[in-house]
mmCIF file of C-alpha atoms in Angstrom:
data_model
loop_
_atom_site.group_PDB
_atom_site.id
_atom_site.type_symbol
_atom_site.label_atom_id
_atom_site.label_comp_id
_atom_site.label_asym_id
_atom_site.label_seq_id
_atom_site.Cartn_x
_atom_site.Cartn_y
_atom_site.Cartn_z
ATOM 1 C CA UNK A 549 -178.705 78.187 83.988
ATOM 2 C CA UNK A 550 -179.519 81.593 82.939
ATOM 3 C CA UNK A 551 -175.216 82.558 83.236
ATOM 4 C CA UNK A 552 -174.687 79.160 80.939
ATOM 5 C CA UNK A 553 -176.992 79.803 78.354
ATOM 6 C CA UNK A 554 -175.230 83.737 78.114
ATOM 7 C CA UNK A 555 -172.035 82.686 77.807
ATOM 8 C CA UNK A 556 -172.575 79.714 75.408
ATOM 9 C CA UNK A 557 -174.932 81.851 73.243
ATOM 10 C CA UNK A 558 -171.897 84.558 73.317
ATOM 11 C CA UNK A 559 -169.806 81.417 72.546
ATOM 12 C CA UNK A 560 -172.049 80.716 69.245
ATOM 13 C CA UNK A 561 -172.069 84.260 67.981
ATOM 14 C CA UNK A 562 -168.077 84.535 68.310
ATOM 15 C CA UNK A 563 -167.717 80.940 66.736
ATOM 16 C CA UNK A 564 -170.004 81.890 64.062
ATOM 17 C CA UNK A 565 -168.336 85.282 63.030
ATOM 18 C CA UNK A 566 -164.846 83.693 63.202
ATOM 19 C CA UNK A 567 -165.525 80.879 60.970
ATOM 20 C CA UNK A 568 -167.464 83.347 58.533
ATOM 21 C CA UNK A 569 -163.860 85.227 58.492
ATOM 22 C CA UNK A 570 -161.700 82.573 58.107
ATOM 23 C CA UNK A 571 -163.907 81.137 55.476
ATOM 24 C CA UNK A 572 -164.038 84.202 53.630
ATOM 25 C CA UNK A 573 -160.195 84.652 54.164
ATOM 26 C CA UNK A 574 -160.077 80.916 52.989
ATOM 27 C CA UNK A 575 -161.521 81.705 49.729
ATOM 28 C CA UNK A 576 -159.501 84.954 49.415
ATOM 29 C CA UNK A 577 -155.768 83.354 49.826
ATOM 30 C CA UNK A 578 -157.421 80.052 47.331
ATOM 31 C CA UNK A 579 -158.416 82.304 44.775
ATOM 32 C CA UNK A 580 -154.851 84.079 44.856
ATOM 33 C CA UNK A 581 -152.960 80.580 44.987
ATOM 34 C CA UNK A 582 -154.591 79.869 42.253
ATOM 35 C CA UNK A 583 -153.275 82.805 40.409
ATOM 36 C CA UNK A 584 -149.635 82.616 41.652
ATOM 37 C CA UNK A 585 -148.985 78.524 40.904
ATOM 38 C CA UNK A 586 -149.487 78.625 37.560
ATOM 39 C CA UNK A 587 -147.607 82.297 37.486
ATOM 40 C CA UNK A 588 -144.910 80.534 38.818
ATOM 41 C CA UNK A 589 -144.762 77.776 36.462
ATOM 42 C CA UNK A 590 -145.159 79.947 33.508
ATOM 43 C CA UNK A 591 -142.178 82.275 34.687
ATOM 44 C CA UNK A 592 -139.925 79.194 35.372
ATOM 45 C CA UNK A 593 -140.766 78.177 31.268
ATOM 46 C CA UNK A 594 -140.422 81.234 30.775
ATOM 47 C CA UNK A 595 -137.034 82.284 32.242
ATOM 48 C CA UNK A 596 -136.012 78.731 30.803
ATOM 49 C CA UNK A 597 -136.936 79.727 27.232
ATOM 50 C CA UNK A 598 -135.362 83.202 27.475
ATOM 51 C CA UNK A 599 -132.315 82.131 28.544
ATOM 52 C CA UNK A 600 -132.073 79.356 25.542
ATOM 53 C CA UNK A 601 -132.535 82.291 23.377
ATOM 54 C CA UNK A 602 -130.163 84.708 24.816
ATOM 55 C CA UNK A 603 -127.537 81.636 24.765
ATOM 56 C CA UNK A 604 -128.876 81.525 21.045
ATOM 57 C CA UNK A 605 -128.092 84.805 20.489
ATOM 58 C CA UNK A 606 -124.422 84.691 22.153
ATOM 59 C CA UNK A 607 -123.230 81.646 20.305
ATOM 60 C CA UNK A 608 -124.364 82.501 16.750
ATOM 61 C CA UNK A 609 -122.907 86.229 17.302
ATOM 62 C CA UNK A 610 -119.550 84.427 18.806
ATOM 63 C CA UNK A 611 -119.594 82.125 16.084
ATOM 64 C CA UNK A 612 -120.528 84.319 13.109
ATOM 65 C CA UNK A 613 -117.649 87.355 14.894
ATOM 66 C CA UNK A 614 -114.898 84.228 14.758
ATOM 67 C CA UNK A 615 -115.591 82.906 11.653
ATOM 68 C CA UNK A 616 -115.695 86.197 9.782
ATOM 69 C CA UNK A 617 -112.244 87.198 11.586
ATOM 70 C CA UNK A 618 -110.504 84.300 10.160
ATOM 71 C CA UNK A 619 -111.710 84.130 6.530
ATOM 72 C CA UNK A 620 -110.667 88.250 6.659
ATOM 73 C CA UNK A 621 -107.252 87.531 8.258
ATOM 74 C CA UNK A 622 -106.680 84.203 6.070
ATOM 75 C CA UNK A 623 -107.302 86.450 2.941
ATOM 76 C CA UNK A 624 -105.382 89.415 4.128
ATOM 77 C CA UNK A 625 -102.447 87.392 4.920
ATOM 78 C CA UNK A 626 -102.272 85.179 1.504
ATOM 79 C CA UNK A 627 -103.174 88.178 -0.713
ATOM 80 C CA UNK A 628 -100.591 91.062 1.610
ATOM 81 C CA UNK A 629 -98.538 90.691 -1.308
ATOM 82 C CA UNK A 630 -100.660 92.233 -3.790
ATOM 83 C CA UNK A 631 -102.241 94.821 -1.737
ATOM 84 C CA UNK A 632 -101.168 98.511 -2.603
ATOM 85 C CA UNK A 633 -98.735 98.744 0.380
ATOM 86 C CA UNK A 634 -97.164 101.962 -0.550
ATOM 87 C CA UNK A 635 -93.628 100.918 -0.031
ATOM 88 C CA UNK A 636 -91.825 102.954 -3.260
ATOM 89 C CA UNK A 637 -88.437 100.743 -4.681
ATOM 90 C CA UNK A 638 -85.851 103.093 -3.954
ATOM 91 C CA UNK A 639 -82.832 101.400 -5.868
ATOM 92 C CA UNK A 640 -80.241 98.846 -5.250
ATOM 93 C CA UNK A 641 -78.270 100.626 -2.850
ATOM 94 C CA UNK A 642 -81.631 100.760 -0.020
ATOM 95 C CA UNK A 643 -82.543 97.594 -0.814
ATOM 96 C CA UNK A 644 -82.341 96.414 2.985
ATOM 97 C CA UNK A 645 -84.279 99.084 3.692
ATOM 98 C CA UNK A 646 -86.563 98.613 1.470
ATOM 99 C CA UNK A 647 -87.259 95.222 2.817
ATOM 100 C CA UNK A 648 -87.841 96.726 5.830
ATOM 101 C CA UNK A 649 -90.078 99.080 5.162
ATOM 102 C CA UNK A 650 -91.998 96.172 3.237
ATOM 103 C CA UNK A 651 -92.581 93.786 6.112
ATOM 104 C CA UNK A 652 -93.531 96.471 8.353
ATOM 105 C CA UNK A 653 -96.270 97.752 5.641
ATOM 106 C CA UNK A 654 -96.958 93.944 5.462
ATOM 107 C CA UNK A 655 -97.557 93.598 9.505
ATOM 108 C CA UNK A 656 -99.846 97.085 9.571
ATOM 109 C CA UNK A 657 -101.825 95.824 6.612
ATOM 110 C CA UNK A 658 -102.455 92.558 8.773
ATOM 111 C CA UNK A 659 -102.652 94.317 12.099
ATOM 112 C CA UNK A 660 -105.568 96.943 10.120
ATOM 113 C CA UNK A 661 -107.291 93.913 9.141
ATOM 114 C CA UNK A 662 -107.121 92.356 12.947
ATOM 115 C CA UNK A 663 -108.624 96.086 13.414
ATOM 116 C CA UNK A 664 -111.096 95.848 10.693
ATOM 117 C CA UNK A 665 -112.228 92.866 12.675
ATOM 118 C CA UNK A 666 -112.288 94.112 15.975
ATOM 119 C CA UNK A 667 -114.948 96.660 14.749
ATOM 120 C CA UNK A 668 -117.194 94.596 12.789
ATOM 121 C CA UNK A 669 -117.099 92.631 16.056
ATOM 122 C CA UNK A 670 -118.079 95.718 18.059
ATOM 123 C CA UNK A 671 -121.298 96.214 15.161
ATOM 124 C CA UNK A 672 -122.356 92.712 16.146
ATOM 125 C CA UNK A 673 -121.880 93.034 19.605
ATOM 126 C CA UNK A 674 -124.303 96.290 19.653
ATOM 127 C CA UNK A 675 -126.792 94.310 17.886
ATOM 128 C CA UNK A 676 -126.447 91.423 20.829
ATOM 129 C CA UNK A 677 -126.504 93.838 23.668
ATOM 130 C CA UNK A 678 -129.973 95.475 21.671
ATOM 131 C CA UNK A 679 -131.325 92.514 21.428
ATOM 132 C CA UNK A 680 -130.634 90.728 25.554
ATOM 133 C CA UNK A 681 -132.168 94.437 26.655
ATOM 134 C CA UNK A 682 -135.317 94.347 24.164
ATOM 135 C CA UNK A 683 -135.843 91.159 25.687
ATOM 136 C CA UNK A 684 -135.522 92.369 29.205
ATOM 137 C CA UNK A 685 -137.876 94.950 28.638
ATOM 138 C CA UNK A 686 -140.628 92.855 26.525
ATOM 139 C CA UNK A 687 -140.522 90.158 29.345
ATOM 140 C CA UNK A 688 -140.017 92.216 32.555
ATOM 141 C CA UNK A 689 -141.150 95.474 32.086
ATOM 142 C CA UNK A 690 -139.424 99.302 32.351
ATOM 143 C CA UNK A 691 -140.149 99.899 35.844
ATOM 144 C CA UNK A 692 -138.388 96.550 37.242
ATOM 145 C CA UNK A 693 -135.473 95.809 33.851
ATOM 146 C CA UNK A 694 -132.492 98.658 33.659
ATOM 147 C CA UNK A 695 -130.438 98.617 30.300
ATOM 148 C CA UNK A 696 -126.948 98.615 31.066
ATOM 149 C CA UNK A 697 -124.966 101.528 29.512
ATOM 150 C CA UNK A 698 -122.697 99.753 26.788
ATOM 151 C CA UNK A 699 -119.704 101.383 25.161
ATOM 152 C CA UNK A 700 -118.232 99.691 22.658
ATOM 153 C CA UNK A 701 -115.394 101.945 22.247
ATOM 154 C CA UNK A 702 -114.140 100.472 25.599
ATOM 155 C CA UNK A 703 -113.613 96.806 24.229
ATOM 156 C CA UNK A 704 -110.552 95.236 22.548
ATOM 157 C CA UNK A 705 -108.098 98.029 24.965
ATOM 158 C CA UNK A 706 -105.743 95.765 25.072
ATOM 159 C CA UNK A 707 -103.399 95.596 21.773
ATOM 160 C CA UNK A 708 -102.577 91.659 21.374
ATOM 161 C CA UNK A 709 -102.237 91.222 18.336
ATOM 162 C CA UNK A 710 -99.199 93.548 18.217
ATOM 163 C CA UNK A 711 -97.449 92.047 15.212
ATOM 164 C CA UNK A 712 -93.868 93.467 15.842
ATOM 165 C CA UNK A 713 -92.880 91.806 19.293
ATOM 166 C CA UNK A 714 -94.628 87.983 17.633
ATOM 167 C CA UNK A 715 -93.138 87.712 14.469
ATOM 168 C CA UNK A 716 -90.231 86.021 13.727
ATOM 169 C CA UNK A 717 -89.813 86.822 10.199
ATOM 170 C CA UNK A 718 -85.854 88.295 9.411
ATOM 171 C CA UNK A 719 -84.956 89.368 5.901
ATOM 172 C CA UNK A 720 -82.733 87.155 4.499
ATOM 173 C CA UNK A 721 -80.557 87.206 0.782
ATOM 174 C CA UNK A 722 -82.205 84.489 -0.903
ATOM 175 C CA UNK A 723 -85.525 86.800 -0.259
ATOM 176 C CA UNK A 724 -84.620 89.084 -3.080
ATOM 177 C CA UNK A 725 -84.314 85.978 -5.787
ATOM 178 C CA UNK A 726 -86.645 84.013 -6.613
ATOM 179 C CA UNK A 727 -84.533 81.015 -8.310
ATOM 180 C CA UNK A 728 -87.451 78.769 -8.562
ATOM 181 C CA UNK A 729 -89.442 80.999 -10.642
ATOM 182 C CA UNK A 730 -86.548 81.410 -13.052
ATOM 183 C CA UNK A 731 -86.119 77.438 -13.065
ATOM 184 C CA UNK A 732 -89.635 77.127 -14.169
ATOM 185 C CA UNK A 733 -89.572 79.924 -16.878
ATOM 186 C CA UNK A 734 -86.389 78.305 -18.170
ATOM 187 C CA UNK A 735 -88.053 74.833 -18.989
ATOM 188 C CA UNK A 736 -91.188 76.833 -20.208
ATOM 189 C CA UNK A 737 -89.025 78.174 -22.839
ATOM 190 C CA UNK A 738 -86.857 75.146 -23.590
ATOM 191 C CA UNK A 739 -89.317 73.210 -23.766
ATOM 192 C CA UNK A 740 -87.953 69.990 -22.278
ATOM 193 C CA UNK A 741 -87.946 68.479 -18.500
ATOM 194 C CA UNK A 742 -84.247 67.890 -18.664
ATOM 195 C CA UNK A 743 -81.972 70.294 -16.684
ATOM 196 C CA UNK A 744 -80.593 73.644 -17.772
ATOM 197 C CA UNK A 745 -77.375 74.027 -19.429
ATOM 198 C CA UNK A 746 -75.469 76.519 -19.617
ATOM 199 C CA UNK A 747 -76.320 78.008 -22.322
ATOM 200 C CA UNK A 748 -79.902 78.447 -21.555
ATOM 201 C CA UNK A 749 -79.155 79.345 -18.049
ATOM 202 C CA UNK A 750 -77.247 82.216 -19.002
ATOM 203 C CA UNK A 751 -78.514 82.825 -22.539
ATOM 204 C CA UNK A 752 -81.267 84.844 -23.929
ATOM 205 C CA UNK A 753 -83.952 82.044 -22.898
ATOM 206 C CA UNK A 754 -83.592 82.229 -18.969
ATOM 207 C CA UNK A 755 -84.722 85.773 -19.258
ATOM 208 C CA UNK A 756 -87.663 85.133 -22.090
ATOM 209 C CA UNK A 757 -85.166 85.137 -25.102
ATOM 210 C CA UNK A 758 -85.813 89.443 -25.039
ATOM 211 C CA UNK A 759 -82.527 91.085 -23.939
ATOM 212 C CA UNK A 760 -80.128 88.514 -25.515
ATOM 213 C CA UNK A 761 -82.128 87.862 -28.640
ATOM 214 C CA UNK A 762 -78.467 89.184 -30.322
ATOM 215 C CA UNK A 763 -76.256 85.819 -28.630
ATOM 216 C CA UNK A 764 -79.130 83.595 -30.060
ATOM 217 C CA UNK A 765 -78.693 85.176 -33.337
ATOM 218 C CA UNK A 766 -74.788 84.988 -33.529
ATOM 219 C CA UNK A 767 -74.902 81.748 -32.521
ATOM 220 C CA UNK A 768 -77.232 81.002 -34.659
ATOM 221 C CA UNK A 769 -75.444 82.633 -37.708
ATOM 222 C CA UNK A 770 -71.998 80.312 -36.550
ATOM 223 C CA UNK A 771 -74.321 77.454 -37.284
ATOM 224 C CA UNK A 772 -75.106 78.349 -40.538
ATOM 225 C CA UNK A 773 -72.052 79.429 -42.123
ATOM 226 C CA UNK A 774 -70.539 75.757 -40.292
ATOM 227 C CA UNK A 775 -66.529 74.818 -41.051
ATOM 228 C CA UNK A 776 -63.619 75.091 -38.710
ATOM 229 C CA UNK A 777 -63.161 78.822 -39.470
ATOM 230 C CA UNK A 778 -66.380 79.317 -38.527
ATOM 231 C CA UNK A 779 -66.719 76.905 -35.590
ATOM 232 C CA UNK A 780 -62.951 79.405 -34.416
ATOM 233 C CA UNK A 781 -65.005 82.452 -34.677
ATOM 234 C CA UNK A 782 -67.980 80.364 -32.724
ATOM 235 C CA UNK A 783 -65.456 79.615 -29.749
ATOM 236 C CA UNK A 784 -64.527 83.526 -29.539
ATOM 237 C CA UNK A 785 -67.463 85.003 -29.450
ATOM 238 C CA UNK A 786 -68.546 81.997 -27.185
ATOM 239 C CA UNK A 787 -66.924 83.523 -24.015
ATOM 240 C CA UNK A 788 -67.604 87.011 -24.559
ATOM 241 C CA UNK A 789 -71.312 86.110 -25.045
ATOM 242 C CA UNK A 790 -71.460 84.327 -22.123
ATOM 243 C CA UNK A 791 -70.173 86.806 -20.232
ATOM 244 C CA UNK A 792 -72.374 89.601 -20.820
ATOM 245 C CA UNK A 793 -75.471 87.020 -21.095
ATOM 246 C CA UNK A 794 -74.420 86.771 -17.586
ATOM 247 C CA UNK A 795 -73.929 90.064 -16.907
ATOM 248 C CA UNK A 796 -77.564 90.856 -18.700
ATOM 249 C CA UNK A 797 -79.325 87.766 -16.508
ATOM 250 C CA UNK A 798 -77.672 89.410 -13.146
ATOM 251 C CA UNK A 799 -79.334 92.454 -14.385
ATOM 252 C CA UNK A 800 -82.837 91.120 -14.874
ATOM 253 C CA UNK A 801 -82.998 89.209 -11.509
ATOM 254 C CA UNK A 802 -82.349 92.482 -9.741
ATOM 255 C CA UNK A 803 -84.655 94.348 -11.355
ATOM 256 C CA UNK A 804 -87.280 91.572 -10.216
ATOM 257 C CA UNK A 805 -86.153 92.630 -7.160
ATOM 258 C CA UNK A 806 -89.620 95.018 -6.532
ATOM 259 C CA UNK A 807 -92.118 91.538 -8.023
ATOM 260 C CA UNK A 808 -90.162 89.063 -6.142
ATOM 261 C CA UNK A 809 -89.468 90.355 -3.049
ATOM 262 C CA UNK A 810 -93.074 90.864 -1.465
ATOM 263 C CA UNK A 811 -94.168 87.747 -2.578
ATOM 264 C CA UNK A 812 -91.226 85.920 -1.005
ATOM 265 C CA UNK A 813 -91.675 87.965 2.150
ATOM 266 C CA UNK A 814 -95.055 87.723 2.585
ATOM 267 C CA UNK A 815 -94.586 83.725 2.252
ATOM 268 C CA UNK A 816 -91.956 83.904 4.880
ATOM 269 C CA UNK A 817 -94.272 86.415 7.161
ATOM 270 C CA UNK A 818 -97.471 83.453 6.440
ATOM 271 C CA UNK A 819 -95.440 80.620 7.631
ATOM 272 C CA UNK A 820 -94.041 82.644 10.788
ATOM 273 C CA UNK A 821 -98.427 83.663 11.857
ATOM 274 C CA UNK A 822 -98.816 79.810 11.072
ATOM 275 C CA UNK A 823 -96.289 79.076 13.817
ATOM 276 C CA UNK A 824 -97.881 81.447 15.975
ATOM 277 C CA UNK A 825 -101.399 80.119 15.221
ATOM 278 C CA UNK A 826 -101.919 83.688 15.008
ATOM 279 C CA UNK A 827 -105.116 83.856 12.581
ATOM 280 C CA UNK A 828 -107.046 81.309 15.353
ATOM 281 C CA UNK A 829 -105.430 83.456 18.137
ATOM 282 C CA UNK A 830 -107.049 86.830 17.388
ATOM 283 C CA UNK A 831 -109.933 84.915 16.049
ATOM 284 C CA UNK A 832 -110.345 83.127 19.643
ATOM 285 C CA UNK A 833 -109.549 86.321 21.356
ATOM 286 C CA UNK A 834 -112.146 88.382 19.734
ATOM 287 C CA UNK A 835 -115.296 86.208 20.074
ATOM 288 C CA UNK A 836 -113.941 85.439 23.409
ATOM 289 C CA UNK A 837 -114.307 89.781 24.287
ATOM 290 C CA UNK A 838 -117.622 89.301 22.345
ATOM 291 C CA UNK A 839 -119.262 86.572 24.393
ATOM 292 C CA UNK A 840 -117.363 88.591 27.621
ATOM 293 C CA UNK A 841 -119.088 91.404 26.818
ATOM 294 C CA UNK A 842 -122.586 89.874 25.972
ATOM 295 C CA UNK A 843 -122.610 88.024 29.440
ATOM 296 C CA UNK A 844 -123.080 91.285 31.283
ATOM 297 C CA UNK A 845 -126.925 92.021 29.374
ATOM 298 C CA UNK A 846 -127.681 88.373 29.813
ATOM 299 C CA UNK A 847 -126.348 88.030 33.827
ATOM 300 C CA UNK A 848 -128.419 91.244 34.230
ATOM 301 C CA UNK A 849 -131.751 89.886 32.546
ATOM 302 C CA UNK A 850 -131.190 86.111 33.817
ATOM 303 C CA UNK A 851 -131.349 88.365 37.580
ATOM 304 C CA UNK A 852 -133.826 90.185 36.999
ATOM 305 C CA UNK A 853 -136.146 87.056 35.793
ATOM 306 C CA UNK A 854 -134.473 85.000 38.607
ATOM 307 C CA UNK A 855 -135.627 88.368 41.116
ATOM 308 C CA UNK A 856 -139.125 88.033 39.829
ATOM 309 C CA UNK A 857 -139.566 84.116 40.122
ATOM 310 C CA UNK A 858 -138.083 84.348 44.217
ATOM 311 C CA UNK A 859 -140.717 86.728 44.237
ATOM 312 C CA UNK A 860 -143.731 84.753 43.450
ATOM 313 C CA UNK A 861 -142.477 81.597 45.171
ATOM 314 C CA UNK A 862 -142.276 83.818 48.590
ATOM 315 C CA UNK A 863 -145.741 84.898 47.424
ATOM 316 C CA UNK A 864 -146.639 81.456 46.789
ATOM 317 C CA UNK A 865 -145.166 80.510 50.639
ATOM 318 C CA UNK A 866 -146.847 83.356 52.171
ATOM 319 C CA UNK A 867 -150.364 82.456 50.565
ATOM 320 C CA UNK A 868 -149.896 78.960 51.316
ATOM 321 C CA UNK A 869 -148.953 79.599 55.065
ATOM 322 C CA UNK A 870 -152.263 81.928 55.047
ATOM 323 C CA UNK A 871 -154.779 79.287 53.529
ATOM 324 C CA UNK A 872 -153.209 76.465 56.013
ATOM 325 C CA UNK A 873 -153.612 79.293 58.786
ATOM 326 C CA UNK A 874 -157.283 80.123 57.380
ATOM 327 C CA UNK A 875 -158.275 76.304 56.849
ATOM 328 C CA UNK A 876 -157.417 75.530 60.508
ATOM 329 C CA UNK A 877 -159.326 78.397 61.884
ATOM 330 C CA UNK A 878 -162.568 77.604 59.916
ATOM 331 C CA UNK A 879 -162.519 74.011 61.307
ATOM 332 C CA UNK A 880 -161.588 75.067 64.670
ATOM 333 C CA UNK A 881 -164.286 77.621 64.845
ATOM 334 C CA UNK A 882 -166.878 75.525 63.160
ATOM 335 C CA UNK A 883 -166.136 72.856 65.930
ATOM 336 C CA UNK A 884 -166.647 75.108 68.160
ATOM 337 C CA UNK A 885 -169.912 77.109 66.754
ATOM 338 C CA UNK A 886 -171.262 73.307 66.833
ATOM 339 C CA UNK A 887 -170.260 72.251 70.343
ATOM 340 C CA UNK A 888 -171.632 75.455 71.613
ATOM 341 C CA UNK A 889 -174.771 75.427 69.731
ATOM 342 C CA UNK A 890 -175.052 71.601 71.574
ATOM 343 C CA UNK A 891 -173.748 72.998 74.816
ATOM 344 C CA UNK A 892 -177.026 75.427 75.176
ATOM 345 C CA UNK A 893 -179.553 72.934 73.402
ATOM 346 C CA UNK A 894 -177.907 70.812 76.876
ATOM 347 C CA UNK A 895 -178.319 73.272 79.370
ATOM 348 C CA UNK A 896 -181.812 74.263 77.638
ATOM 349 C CA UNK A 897 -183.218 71.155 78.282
ATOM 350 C CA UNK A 898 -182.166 71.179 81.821
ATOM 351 C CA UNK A 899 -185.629 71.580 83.845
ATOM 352 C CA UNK A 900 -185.278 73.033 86.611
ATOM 353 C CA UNK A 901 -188.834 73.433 88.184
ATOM 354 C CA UNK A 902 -190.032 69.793 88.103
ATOM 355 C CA UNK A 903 -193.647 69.045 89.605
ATOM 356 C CA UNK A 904 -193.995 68.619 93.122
ATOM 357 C CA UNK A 905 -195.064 65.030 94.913
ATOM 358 C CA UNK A 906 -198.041 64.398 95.614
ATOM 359 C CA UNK A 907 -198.595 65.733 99.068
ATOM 360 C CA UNK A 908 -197.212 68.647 98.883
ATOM 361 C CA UNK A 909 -198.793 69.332 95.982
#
């Protein structure tokens, strides 16, 4: 009886220290659950907003980079004609040459401008990178969020838009007239929609009535005087005239030569990018590098915040595994602090010196 009530009072005061423990521990791993759930809800909002934003970010820089490259090439391209290309006239004998040396100033002034915005692109993808790491280090913190080290020098290595080996653009005759415009001038000055005689085509009035004001004049003077000697000396100087109205209008259209040309050229060099799709080309290309490059901040802070939610949901596992582990102790050992506790009332009330009968009493 004595041995019994030892080891079951033993029994109580192991029970009761045990389930004091694993109630305290109980509390302890309860009180941190509660802080880690609703950490771990809040970071998964979290990570879900940042991310919208760096997306945000990426598609209004890739958007604003493309859109900006095409209005600059579009203008470049329909005004190459008028830019100060620095391409001197050297005379009719270089004239091939000077054509030339035109469409190649016309393809650098195109290929600076595909330069021009390649680094206006670089600009706005420093501001993008600036922006994914300010984030990282608002959100995550210094000690845990690394900046990447971003060049910008190193993007666009690769020369694509190499206008030389795309362009299909050959220098042809008609390029150095421009027949249309002289058309149009003609009816201007005559006046009327019907079609150009002879006269008018060669005359004075096809080059602005200026340099053969004389022919107008002398015919003019036949009409006057009128009568058959007159309309004799009319048919002489009739062929003469012609001929050097000719000769003069020859004249003028090559020295045009330096106005007409570039704009011809750079009509022909338009229609050849439009072929190529070039302007939506370089403008694709370049907000593609942009978004390329822009990927690399965001893949590093979308792993970082993806690091630090594993984190709390192995936290959250762990704590959860400890409160299961501490909720079965304290109802094992409060079982068992009130089975013993019964155990020695039991054996207590065990008598073992009962009265003696009556005789031997």
């Amino acid at each position: 009886r004595t041995y019994l009530l030892n080891v079951l009072s033993d029994l109580n005061a192991l029970a009761a220290v045990n389930r004091d423990v694993a109630q305290s521990e109980l509390e302890r791993v309860t009180a941190e659950l509660d802080e880690i759930v609703p950490a771990y809800e809040n970071g998964k909002v979290k990570k879900s907003e940042i991310e919208q934003e760096i997306e945000n970010k990426i598609d209004t820089t890739c958007t604003d980079v493309y859109d900006y490259t095409r209005t600059t090439l579009n203008r470049t391209i329909s005004q190459v004609s008028k830019a100060d290309l620095g391409v001197a006239y050297p005379g009719l004998l270089s004239v091939l040459q000077f054509a030339e040396d035109l469409k190649a100033a016309m393809l650098d002034q195109i290929s600076a401008s595909v330069d021009h915005c390649e680094n206006y692109a670089r600009a706005k993808t420093v501001q993008g990178v600036n922006f994914i790491q300010q984030l990282g280090i608002l959100h995550v913190g210094e000690d845990r969020f690394s900046p990447l080290n971003f060049r910008a020098d190193m993007m666009f290595r690769k020369r694509r838009h190499a206008l030389a080996r795309q362009v299909d653009a050959e220098v042809e005759l008609w390029d150095f007239f421009d027949i249309q415009s002289l058309w149009e001038r003609q009816e201007k000055v005559a006046g009327t929609g019907m079609a150009m005689t002879v006269v008018t085509v060669l005359g004075g009035r096809a080059i602005g009535g200026g340099s053969l004001g004389w022919l107008d004049g002398v015919l003019g003077a036949a009409r006057v005087v009128g009568g058959v000697h007159n309309n004799n000396l009319l048919r002489k100087l009739l062929v003469p005239g012609l001929i050097a109205a000719a000769a003069l209008t020859v004249a003028y259209v090559l020295s045009t030569i330096p106005q007409t040309l570039p704009t011809r050229l750079s009509r022909k060099l338009a229609a050849s990018l439009e072929e190529l799709d070039y302007v939506h080309a370089n403008a694709s290309r370049i907000s593609g590098e942009v978004r390329r490059v822009l990927r690399m901040p965001a893949g590093n802070l979308q792993s970082c915040l993806a690091q630090g939610l594993e984190e709390l949901a192995r936290r959250r596992e762990s704590v959860t595994r400890s409160k299961n582990e501490s909720e079965t102790a304290s109802k094992y050992f409060t079982q068992l602090l009130r089975a013993s506790r019964e155990q020695r009332e039991a054996v207590e009330s065990v008598d073992l010196e009962p009265p003696l009968p009556g005789a031997l009493a």
